[in-house]
Tab-separated table of C-alpha atoms in Angstrom:
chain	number	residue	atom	x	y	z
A	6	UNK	CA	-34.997	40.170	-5.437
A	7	UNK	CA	-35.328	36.550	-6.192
A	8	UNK	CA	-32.136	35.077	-4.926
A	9	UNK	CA	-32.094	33.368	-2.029
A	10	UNK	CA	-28.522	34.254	-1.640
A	11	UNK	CA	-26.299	35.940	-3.403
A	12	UNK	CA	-23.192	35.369	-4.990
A	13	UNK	CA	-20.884	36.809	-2.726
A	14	UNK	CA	-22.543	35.016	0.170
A	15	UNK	CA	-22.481	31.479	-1.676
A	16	UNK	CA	-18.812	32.145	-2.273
A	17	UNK	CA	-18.236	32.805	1.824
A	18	UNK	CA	-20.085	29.846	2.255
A	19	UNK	CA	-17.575	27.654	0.005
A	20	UNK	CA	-14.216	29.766	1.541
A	21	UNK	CA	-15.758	28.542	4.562
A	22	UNK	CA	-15.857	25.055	4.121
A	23	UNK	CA	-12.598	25.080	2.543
A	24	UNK	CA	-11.075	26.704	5.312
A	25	UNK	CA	-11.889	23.296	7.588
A	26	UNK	CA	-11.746	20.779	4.953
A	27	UNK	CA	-7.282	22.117	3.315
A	28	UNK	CA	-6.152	22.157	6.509
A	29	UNK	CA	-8.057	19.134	8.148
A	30	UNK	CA	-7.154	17.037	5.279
A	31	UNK	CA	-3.495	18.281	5.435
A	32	UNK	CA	-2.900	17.826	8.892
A	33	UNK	CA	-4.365	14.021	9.068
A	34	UNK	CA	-2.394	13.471	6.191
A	35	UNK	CA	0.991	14.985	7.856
A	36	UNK	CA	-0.131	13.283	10.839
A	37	UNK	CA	-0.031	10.176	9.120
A	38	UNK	CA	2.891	10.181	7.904
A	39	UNK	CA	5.058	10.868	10.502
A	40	UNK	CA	3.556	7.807	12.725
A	41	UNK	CA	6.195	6.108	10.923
A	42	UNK	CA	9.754	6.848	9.444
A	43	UNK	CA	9.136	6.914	5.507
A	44	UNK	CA	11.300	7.159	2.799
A	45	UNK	CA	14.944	7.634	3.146
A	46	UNK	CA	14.304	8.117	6.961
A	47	UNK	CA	13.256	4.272	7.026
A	48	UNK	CA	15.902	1.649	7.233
A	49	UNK	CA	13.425	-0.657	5.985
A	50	UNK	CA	12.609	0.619	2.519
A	51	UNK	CA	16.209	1.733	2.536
A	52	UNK	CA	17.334	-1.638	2.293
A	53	UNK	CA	14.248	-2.471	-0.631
A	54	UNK	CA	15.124	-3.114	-4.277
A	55	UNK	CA	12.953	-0.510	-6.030
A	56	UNK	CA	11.119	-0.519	-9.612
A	57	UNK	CA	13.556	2.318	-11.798
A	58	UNK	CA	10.318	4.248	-12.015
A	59	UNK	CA	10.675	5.118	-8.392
A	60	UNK	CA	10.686	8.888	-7.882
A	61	UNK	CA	13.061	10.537	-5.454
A	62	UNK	CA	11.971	10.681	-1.902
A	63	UNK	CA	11.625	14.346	-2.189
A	64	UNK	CA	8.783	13.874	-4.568
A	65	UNK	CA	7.086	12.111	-2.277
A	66	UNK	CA	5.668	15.006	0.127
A	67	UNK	CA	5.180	17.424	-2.385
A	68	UNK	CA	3.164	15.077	-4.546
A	69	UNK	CA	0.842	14.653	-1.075
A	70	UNK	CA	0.880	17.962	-0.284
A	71	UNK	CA	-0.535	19.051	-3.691
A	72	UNK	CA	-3.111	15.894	-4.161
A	73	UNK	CA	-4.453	16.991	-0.178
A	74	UNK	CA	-4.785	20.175	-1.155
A	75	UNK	CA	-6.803	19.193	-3.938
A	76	UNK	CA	-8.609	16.645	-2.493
A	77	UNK	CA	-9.415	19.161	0.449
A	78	UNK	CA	-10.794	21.851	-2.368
A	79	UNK	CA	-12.856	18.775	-4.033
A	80	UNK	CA	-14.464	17.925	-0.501
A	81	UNK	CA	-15.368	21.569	0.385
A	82	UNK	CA	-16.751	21.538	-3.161
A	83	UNK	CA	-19.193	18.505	-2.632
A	84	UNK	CA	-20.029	19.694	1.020
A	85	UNK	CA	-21.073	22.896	-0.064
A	86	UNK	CA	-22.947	21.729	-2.816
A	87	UNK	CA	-26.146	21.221	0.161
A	88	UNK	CA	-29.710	19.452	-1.114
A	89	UNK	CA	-27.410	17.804	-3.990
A	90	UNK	CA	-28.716	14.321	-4.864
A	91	UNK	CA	-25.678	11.658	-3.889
A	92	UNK	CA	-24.114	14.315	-1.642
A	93	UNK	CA	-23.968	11.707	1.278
A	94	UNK	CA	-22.900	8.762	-0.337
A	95	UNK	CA	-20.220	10.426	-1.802
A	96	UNK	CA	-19.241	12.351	1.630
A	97	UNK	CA	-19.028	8.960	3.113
A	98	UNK	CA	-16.981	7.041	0.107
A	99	UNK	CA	-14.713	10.228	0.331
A	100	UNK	CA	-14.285	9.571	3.870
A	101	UNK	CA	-13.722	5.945	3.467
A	102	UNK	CA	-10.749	5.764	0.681
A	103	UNK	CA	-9.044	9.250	2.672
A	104	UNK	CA	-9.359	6.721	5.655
A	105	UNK	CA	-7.724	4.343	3.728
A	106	UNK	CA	-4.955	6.305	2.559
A	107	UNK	CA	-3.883	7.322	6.218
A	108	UNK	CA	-3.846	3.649	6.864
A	109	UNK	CA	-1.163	3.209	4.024
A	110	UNK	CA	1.698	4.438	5.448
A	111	UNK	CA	1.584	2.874	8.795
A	112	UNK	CA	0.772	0.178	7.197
A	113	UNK	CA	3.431	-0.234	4.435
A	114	UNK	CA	6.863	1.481	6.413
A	115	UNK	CA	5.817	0.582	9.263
A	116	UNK	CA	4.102	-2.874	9.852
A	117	UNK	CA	6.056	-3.786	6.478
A	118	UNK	CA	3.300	-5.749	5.440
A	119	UNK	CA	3.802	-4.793	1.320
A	120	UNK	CA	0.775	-7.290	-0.322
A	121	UNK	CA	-1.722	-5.851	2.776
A	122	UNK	CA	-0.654	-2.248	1.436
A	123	UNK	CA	-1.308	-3.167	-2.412
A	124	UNK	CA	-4.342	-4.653	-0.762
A	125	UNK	CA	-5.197	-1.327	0.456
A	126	UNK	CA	-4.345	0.622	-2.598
A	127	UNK	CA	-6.171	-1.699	-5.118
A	128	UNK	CA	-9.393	-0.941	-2.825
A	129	UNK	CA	-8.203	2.889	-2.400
A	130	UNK	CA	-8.323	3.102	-6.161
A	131	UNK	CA	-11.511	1.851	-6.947
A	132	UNK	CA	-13.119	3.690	-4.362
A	133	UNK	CA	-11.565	6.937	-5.506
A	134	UNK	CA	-12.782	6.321	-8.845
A	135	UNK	CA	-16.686	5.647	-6.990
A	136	UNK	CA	-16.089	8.993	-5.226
A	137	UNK	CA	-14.769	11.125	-8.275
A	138	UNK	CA	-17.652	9.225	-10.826
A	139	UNK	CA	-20.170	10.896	-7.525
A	140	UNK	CA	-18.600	13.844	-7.122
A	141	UNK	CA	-19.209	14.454	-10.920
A	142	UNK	CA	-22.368	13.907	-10.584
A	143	UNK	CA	-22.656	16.532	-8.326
A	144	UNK	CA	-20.159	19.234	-9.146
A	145	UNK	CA	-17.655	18.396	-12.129
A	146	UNK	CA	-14.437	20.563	-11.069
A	147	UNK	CA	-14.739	18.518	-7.775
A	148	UNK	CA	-14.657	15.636	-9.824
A	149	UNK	CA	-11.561	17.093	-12.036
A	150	UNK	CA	-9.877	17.980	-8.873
A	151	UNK	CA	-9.721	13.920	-7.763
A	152	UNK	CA	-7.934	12.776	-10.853
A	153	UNK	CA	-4.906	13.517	-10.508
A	154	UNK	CA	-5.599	11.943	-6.997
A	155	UNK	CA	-6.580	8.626	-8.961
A	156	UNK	CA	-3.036	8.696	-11.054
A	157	UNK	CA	-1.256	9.283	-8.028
A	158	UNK	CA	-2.458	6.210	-6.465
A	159	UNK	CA	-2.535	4.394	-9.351
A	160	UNK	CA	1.152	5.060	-9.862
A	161	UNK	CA	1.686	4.271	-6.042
A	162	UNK	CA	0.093	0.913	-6.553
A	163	UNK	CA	1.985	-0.063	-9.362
A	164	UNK	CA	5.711	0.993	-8.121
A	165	UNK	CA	3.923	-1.626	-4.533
A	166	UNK	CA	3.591	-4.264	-6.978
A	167	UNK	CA	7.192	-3.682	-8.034
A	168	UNK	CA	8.200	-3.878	-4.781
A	169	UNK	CA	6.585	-6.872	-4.040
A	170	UNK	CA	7.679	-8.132	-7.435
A	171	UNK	CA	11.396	-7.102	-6.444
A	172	UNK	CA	11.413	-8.133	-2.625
A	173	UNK	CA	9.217	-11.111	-2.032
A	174	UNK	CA	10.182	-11.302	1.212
A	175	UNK	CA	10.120	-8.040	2.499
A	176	UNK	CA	8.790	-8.127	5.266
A	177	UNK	CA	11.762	-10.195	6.905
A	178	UNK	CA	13.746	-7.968	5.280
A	179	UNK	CA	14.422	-6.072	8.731
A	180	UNK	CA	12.995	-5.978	12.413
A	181	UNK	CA	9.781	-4.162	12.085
A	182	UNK	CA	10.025	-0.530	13.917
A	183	UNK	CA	6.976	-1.669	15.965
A	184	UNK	CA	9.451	-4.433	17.671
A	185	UNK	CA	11.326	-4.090	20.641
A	186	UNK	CA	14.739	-5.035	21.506
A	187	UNK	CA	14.496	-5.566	25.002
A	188	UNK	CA	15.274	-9.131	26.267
A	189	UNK	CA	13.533	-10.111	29.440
């Protein structure tokens, strides 16, 4: 026997990761997400003139569910790939433009601050792409599993824009929810 391990065993070892990395990646992205009312549940973007390409709010969640899913297969992928050349850089821009992402939300329904959140998504983009272009490198179905990822956000940036386009002054548009109404 020449293996150092054999299949069934590498296989655990991906299940494994997987196990931590679906859930984890679920769960911070649920978490963000309800820091703030989104959608239909925020007065705020209620009140927003929206590109006609915008999707119902429904969409919205099941789009993230699916893309966190995949994002949390893609990550067990690379992390299980161990002694792969690139593994850590790509680990950490992973990390960085998931990081991002969680800051979106907040960020967009709830500070209200729409050019800070293209900001964010022009950045989240192009770091995607660096991770996926790494994670090719390493293991090419992890890289397959970030591209629909990359549309996604892509298509996220671009209906921003329109809201910026539409709403120049959306921020003012009404009190953020992070305001209080108490007079002293």
């Amino acid at each position: 026997m020449t293996e150092i391990a054999s299949r069934a065993q590498l296989r655990l070892s991906f299940l494994r990761w997987a196990v931590v990395t679906v859930p984890l990646i679920l769960f911070l992205g649920f978490f963000s997400g309800r820091l703030v009312p989104a959608g239909s549940e925020n007065g705020w973007y209620a009140a927003l003139a929206k590109p006609s390409l915008t999707p119902p709010d429904w969409l919205f969640p099941v789009a993230w569910t699916i893309l966190y899913v995949l994002e949390g297969v893609a990550l067990a992928i690379i992390l299980h790939a161990r002694g792969a050349r690139g593994r850590g850089l790509a680990i950490a821009l992973f990390v960085v433009q998931f990081a991002l992402s969680l800051a979106w939300t907040p960020i967009f329904f709830g500070a209200h601050k729409v050019v800070l959140a293209l900001a964010i998504i022009v950045v989240m983009a192009l770091l995607a792409i660096a991770t996926t272009l790494l994670f090719g490198r390493i293991r090419r179905g992890a890289a397959w599993l970030m591209v629909p990822y990359i549309a996604w956000i892509c298509f996220a940036g671009m209906l921003t824009f329109g809201i910026h386009q539409l709403n120049p002054d959306a921020q003012g548009l009404v009190p953020s929810s992070s305001t209080t109404q108490i007079e002293l």
